[in-house]
Short mmCIF file of C-alpha atoms in Angstrom, two decimals:
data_model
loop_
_atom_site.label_atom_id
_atom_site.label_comp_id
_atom_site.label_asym_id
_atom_site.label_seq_id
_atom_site.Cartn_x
_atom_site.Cartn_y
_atom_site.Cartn_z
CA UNK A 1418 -85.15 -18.71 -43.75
CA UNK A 1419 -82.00 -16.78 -44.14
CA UNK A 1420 -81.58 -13.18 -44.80
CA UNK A 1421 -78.74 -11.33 -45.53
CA UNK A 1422 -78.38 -7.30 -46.75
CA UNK A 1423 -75.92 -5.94 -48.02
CA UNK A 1424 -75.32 -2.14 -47.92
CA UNK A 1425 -72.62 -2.10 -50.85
CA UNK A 1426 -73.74 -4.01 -53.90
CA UNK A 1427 -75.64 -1.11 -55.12
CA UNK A 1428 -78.61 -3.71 -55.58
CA UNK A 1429 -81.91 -1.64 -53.84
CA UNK A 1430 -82.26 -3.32 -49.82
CA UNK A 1431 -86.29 -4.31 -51.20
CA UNK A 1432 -85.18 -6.39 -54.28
CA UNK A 1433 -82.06 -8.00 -52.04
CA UNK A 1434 -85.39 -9.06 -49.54
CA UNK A 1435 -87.45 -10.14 -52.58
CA UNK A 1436 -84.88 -12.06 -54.31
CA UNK A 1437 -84.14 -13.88 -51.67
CA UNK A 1438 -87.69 -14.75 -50.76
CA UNK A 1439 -87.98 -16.15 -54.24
CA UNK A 1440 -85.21 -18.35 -54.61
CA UNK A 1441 -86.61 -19.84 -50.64
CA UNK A 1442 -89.62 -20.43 -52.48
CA UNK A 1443 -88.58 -21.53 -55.85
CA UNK A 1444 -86.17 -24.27 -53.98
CA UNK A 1445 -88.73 -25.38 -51.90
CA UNK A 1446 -87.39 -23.90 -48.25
CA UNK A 1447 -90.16 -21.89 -48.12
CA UNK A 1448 -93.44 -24.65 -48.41
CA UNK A 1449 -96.62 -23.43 -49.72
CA UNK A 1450 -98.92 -21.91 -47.06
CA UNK A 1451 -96.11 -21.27 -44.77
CA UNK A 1452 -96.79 -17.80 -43.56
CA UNK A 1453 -93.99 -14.65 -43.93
CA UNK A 1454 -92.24 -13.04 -40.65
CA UNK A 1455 -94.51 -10.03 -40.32
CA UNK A 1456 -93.51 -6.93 -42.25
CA UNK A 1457 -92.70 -5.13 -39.54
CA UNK A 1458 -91.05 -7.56 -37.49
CA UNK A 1459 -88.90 -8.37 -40.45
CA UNK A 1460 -88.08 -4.70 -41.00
CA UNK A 1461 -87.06 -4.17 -37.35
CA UNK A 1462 -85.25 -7.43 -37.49
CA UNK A 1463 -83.13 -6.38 -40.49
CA UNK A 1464 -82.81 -2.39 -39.69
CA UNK A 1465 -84.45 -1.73 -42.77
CA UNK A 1466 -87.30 0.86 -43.07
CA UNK A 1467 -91.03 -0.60 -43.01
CA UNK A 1468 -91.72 0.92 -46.66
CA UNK A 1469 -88.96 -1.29 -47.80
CA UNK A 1470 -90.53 -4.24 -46.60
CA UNK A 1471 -93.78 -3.66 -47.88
CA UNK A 1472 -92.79 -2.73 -51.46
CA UNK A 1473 -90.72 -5.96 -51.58
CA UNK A 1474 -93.44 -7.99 -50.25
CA UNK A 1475 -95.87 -6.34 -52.57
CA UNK A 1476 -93.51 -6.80 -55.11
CA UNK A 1477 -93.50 -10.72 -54.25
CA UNK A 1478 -96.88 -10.91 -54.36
CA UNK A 1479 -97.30 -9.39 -57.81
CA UNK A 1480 -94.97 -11.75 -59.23
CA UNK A 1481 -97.80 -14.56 -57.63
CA UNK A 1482 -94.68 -15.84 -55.00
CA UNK A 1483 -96.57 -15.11 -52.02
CA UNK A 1484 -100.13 -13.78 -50.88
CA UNK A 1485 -101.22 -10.97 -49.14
CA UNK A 1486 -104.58 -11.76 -46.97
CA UNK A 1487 -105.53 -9.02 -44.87
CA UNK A 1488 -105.53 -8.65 -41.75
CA UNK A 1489 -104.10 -12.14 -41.29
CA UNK A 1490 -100.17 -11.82 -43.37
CA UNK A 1491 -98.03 -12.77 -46.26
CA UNK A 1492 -98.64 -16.71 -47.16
CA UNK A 1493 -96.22 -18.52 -49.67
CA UNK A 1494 -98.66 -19.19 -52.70
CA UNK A 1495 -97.80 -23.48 -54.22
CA UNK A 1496 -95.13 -23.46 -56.98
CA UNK A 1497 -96.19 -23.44 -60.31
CA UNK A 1498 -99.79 -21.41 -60.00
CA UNK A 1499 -100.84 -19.69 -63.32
CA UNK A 1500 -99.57 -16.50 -62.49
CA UNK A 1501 -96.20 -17.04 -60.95
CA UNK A 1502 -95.62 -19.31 -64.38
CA UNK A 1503 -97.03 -16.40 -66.25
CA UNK A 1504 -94.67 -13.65 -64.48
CA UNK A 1505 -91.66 -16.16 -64.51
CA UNK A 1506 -92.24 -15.82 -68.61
CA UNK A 1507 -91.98 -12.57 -68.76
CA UNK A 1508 -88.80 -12.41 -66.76
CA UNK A 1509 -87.22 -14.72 -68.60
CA UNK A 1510 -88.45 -12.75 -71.90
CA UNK A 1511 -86.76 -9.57 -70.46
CA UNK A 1512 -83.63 -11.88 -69.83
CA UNK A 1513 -83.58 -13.21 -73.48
CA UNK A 1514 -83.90 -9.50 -74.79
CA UNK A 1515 -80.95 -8.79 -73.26
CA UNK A 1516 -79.11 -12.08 -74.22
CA UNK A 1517 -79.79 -11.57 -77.60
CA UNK A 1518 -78.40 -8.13 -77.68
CA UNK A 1519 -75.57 -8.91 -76.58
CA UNK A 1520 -75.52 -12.12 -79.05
CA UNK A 1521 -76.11 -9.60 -81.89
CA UNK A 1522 -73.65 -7.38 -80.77
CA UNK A 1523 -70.88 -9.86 -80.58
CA UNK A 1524 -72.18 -11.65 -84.21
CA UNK A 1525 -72.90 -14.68 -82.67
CA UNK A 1526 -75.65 -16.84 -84.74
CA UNK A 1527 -78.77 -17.99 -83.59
CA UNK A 1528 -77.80 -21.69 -84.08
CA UNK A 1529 -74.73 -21.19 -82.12
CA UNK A 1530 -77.04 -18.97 -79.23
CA UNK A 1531 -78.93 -22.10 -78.76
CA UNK A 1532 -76.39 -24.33 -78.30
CA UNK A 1533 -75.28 -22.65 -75.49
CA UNK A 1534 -78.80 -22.60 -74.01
CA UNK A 1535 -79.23 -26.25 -74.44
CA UNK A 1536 -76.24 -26.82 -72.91
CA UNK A 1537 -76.75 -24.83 -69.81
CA UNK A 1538 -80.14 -25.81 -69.36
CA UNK A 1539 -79.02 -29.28 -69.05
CA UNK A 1540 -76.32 -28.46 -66.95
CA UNK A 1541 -78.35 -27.80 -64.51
CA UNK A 1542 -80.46 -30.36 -62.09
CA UNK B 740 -102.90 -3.24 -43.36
CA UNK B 741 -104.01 -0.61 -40.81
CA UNK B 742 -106.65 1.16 -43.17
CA UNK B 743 -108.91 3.28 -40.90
CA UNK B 744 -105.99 4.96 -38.69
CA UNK B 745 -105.82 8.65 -38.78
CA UNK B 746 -103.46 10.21 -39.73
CA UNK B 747 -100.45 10.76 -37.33
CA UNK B 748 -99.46 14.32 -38.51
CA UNK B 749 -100.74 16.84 -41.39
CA UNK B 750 -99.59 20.09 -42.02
CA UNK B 751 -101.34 21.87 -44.57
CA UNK B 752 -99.80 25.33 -45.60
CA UNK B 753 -98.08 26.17 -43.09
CA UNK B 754 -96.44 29.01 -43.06
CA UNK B 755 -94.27 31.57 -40.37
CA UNK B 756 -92.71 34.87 -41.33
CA UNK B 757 -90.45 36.20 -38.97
CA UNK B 758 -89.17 39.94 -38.41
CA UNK B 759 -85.75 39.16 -39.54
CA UNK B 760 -86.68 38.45 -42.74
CA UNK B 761 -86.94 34.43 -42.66
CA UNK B 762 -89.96 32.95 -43.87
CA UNK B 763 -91.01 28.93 -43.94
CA UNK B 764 -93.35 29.22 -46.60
CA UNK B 765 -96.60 27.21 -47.62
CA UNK B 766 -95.80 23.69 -46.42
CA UNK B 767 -97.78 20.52 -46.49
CA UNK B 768 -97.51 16.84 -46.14
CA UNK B 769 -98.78 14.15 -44.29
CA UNK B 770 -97.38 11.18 -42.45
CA UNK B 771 -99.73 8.24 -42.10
CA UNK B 772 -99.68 6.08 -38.53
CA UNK B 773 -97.29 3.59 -38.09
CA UNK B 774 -94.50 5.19 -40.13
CA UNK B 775 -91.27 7.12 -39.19
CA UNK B 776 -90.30 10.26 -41.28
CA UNK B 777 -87.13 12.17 -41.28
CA UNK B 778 -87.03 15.86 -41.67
CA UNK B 779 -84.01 17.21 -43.76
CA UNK B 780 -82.29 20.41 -44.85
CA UNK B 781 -79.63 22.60 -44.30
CA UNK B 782 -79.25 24.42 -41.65
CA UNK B 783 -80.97 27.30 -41.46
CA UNK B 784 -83.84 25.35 -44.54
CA UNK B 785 -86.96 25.75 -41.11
CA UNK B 786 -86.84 22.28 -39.99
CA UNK B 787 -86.77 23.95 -35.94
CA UNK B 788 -89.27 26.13 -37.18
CA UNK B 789 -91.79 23.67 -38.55
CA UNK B 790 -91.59 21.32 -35.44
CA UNK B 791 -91.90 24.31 -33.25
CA UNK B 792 -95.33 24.86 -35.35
CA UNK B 793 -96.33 21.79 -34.64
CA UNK B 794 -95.72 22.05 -31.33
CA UNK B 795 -97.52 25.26 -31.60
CA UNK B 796 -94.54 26.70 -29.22
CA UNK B 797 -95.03 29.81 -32.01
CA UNK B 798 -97.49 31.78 -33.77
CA UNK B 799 -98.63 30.43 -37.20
CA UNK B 800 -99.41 33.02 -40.03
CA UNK B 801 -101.13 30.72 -42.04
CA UNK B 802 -102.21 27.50 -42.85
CA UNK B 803 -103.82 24.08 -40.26
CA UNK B 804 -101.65 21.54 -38.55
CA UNK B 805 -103.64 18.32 -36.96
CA UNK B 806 -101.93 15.56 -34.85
CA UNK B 807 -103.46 12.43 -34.22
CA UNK B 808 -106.72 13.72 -35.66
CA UNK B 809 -106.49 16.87 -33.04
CA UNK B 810 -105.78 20.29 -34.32
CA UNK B 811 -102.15 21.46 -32.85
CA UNK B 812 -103.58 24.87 -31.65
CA UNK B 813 -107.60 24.30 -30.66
CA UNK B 814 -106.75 20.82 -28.71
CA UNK B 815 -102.93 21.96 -27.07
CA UNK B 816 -103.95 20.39 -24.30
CA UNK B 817 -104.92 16.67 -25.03
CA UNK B 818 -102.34 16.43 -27.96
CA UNK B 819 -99.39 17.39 -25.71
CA UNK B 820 -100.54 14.08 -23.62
CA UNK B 821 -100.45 11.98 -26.63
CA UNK B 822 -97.00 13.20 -28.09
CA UNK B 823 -93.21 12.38 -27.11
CA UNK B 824 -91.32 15.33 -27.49
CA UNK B 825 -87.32 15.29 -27.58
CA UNK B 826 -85.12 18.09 -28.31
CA UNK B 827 -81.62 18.45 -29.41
CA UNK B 828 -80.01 19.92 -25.99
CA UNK B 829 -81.69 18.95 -22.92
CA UNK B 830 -84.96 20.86 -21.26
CA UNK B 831 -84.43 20.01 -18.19
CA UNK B 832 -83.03 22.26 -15.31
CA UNK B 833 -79.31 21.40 -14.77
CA UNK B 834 -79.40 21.20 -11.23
CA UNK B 835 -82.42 18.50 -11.19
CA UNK B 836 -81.42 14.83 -10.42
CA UNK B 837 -83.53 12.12 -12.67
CA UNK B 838 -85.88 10.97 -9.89
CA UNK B 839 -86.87 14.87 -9.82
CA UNK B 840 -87.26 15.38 -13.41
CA UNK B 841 -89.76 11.93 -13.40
CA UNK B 842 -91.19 14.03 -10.10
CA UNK B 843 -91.91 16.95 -12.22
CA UNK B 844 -93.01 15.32 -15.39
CA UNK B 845 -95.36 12.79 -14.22
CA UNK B 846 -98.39 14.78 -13.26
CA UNK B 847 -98.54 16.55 -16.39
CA UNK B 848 -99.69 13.34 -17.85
CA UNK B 849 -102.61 11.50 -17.22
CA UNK B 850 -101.17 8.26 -18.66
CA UNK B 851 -97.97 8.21 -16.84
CA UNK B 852 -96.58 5.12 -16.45
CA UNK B 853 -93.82 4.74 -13.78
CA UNK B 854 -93.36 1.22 -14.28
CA UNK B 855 -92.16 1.87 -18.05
CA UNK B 856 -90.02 4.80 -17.12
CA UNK B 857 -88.24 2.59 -14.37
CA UNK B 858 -87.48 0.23 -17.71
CA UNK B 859 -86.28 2.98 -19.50
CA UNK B 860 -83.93 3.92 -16.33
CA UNK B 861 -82.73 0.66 -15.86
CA UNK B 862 -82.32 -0.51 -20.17
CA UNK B 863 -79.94 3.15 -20.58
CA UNK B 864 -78.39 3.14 -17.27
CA UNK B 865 -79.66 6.20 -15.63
CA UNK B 866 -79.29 6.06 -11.86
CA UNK B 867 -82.01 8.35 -10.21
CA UNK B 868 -79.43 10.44 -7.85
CA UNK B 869 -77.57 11.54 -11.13
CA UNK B 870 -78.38 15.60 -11.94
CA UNK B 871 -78.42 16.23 -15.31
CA UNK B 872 -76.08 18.29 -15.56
CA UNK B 873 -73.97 15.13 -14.76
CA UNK B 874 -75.14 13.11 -17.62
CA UNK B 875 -73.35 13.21 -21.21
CA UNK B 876 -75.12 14.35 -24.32
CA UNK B 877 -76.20 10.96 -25.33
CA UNK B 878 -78.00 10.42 -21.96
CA UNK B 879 -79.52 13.34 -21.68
CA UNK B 880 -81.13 12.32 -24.71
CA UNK B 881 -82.43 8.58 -22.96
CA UNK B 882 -83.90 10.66 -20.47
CA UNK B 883 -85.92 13.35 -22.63
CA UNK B 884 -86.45 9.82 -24.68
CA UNK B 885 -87.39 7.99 -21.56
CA UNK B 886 -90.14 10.79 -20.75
CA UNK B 887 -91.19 10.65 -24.11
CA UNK B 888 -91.69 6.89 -24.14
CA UNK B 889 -93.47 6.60 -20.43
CA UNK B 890 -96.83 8.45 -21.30
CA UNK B 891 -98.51 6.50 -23.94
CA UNK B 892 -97.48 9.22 -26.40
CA UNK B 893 -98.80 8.01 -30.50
CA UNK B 894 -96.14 10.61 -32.08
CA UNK B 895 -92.99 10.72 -30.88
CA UNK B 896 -91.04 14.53 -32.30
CA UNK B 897 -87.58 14.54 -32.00
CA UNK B 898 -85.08 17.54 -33.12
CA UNK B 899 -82.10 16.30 -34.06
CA UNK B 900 -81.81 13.80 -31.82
CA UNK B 901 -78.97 12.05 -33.04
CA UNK B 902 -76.87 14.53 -32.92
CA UNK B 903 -73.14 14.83 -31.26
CA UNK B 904 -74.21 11.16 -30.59
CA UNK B 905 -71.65 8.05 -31.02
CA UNK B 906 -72.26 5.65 -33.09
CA UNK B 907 -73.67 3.23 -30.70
CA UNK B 908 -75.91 5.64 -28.81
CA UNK B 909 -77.48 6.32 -32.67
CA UNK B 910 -77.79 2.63 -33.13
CA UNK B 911 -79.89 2.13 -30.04
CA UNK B 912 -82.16 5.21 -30.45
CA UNK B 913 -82.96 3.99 -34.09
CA UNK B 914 -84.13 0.16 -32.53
CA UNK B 915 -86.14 1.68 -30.32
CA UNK B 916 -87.68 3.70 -32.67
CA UNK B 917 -87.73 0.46 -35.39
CA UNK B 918 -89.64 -1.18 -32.20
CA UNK B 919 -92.00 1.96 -31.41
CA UNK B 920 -93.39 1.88 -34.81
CA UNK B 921 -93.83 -1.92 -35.10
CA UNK B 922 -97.41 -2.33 -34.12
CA UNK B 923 -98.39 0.04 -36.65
CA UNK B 924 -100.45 1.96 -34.16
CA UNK B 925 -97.19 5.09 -33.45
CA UNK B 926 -95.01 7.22 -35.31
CA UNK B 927 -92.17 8.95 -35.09
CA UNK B 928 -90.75 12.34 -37.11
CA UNK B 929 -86.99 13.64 -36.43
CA UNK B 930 -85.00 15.83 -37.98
CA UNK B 931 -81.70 15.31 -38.44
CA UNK B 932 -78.10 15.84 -40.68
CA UNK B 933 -77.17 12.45 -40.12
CA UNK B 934 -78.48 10.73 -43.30
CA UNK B 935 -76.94 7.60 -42.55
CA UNK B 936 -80.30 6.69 -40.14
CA UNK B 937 -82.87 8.13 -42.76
CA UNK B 938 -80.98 5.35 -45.04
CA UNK B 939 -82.08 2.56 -41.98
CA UNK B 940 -85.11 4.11 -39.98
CA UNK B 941 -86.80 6.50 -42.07
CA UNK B 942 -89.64 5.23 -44.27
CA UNK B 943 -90.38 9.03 -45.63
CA UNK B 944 -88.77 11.61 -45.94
CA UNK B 945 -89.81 15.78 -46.16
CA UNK B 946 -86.80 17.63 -47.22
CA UNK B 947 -87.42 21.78 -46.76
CA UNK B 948 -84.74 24.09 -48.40
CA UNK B 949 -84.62 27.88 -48.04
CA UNK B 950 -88.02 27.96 -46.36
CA UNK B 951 -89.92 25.87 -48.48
CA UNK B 952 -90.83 22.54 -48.93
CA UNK B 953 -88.65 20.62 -51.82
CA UNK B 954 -89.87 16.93 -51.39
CA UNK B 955 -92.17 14.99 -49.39
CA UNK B 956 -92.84 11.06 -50.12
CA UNK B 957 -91.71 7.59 -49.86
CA UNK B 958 -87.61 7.72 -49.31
CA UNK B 959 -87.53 5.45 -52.29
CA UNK B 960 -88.88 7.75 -54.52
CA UNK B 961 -87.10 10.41 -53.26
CA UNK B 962 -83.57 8.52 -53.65
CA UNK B 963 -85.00 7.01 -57.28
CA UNK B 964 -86.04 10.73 -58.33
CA UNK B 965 -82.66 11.89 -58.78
CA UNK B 966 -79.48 10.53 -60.57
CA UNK B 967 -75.71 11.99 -60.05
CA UNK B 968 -73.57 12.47 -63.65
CA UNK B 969 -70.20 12.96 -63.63
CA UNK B 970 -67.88 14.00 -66.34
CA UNK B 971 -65.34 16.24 -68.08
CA UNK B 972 -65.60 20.12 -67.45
CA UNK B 973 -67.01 21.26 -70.10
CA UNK B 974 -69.94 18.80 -70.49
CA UNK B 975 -72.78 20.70 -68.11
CA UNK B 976 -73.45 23.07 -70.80
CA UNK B 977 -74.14 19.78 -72.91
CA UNK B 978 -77.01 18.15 -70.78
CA UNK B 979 -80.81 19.90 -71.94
CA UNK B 980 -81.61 23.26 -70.19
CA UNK B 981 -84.03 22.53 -67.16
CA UNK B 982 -82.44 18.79 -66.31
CA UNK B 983 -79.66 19.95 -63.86
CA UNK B 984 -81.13 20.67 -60.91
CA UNK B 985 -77.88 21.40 -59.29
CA UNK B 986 -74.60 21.13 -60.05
CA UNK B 987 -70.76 21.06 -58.89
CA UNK B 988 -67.82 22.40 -60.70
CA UNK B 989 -64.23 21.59 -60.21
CA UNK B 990 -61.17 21.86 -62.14
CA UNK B 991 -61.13 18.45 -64.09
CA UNK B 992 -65.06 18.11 -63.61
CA UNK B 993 -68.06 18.71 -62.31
CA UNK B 994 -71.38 16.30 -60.36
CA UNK B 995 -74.45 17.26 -62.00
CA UNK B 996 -77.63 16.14 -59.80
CA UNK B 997 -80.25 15.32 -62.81
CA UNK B 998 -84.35 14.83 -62.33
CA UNK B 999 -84.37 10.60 -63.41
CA UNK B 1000 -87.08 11.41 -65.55
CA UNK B 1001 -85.04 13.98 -67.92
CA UNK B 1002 -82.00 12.01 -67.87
CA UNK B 1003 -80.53 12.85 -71.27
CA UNK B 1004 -78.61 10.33 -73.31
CA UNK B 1005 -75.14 10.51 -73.23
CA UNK B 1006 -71.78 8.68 -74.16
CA UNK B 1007 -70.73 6.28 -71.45
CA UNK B 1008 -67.31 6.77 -72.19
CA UNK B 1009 -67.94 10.41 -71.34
CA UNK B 1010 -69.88 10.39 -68.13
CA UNK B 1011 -70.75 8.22 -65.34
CA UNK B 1012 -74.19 8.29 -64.42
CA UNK B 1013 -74.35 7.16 -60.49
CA UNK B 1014 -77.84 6.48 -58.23
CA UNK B 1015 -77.81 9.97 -55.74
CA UNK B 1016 -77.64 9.33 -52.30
CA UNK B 1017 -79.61 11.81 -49.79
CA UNK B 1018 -76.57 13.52 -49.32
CA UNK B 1019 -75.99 13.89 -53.02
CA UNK B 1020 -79.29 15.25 -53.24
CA UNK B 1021 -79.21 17.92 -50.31
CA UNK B 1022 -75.68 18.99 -51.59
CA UNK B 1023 -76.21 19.27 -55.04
CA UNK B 1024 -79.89 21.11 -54.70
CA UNK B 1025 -78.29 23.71 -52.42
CA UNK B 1026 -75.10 24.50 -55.07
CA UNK B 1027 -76.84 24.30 -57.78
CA UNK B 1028 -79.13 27.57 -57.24
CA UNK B 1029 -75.84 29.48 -57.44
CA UNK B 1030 -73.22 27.49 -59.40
CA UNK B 1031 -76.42 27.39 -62.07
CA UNK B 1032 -77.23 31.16 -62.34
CA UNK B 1033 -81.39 29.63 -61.23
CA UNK B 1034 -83.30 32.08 -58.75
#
């Protein structure tokens, strides 16, 4: 798996590490099972503090992305369990609050707001 | 994961009052194992004079300070085996080559361990014949950081070790710390002004101003605490009594360091509202007291 940080997109270092954890999982580079570097090798790997590790792999694991077993690591949960497809609806609530907003603001209609959904859902694979 | 470690270091109200007038007041936080923690302040905020407590190299007037489980005065003895100690000039005699200062150091621990201090020789480049007064700043810190490392110590206590350090020489102390901490078993504290390795290394941070102890906690929450707003001069008399913590006035302007929490509403065309960096934070929390009218 690849990781890259960068120290000047103002995006916090943890959600860089989680985001990029998730979209390995969600495309399927990341199989279920497969087991997480350790925390603390990651964070001495990528000269970040251990803290920031933890908080995004705690982070991961809320969102039902990966597992935390103790005393044995972090373990890629399968795609699609109940509550990675329940968290994945709530982000993509929060993400439709703010698309809406900004539809209202600019007086676009709802018809017209779900046109452009349709269209880039299906531009996608 | 490591639930049933002790803790690595707690100070619990500790306080020293010195003659001239200087006091570090009441001051108490913990740092769990496996975990480094930077100290911070200004100069002259007790950071030397907290480590020195812990070191018990001076009398407390109040309050308890236990490392690894061990209280720092009642058990000197065994905790001075089990702690790395390294200090911002050099504590060795000039004179002494390396090969004497391992000479000197190695029976006042039980666990030496020559074979890990010939490592440490070899990985910085220290020849044995070298005195110290020979060696530059930065390797007179990888030898008081070779010591440190050769004896099994759990804590390791450094003082500003970074300091009048390249860039490189920084770089390499903060892997080896990053590599010291990895099995979750040691820790390490340092103070230091150089903020830019609390952003890599440090997972906590304790920030003392004026004596007393402003912050202690996850670096994320310190960082998150605190926001930076920026604007016109004559908008700091706008933002709610009590949520400036500190500010800075210039001609055209002025930075107003503001608790996250009582962040008031205001115009984006009017002021910029940026995330404070630990430098932001020291700076700002150190003007502000005056530049305020507070205290």
């Amino acid at each position: 798996m690849k990781l890259i940080i960068s120290s000047v997109s103002g995006k916090p270092i943890y959600e860089q590490i989680k985001d990029q954890i998730r979209a390995a999982v969600l495309s399927g580079e990341l199989a279920a099972g497969e087991a997480l570097p350790s925390l603390r090798k990651l964070a001495k790997e990528l000269r970040v503090s251990v803290l920031t590790v933890t908080r995004a792999y705690n982070e991961l694991a809320d969102e039902g992305i990966v597992e935390n077993i103790q005393g044995k690591g972090t373990f890629v949960m399968s795609r699609g369990n109940e509550l990675m497809r329940r968290r994945a609806r709530q982000r993509i609530r929060r993400i439709f609050d703010e698309t809406c907003t900004a539809a209202k603001a600019a007086d676009i209609p709802l018809l017209d707001l779900m046109t452009m959904l349709e269209e880039s859902y299906k531009d996608r694979p | 994961m490591t639930t049933t470690l002790p803790t690595a270091l707690s100070v619990t109200g500790a306080t020293k009052r010195y003659d001239s007038g200087f006091t570090l007041e009441d001051v108490t936080f913990d740092l769990p194992a496996g975990y480094i923690m930077g100290l911070i302040g200004p100069n002259g905020a007790g950071k030397s004079t907290l480590i020195k407590l812990i070191l018990n190299m001076i009398r407390r007037d109040a309050g308890r300070i236990s490392v690894l489980g061990m209280d720092a005065v009642a058990d000197e003895e065994t905790v001075k085996e089990r702690i790395g100690v390294v200090f911002d000039t050099s504590c060795f005699v000039e004179t002494w080559t390396v090969g004497k200062v391992e000479r000197v150091m190695r029976p006042m621990y039980r666990a030496w361990d020559g074979r890990a201090f010939d490592g440490y020789l070899a990985r910085f480049g220290l020849e044995r014949g070298r005195k110290v007064k020979e060696l530059s700043r930065g390797m007179q810190m990888k030898l008081m950081l070779a010591v440190a490392l050769s004896h099994d110590a759990r804590l390791l206590i450094l003082d500003e070790p970074t300091s009048g350090l390249d860039v490189l020489a920084r770089d390499e102390l903060m892997d080896i710390l990053a590599a010291y901490i990895e099995d979750g078993e040691h820790s390490v504290i340092f103070s230091t002004h150089i903020t830019a390795d609390l952003e890599r290394a440090a997972d906590f941070i304790t920030y003392i101003t004026h004596g007393t102890l402003y912050f202690t906690g996850p670096k994320d929450e310190f960082e998150e605490s605190f926001r930076v707003v920026k604007g016109g001069p004559d908008l700091p008399d706008r933002l709610p009594d009590g949520a400036v913590v500190g500010v800075h006035r210039y001609a055209t302007g002025f930075d107003a360091l503001v608790r996250t929490e009582n962040l008031p509403h205001l115009p984006a065309d009017e002021v910029v509202v940026e995330p404070a960096s630990i430098d932001d934070i020291i700076r700002l929390t150190n003007t502000g007291r005056t530049a305020a009218g507070e205290v």
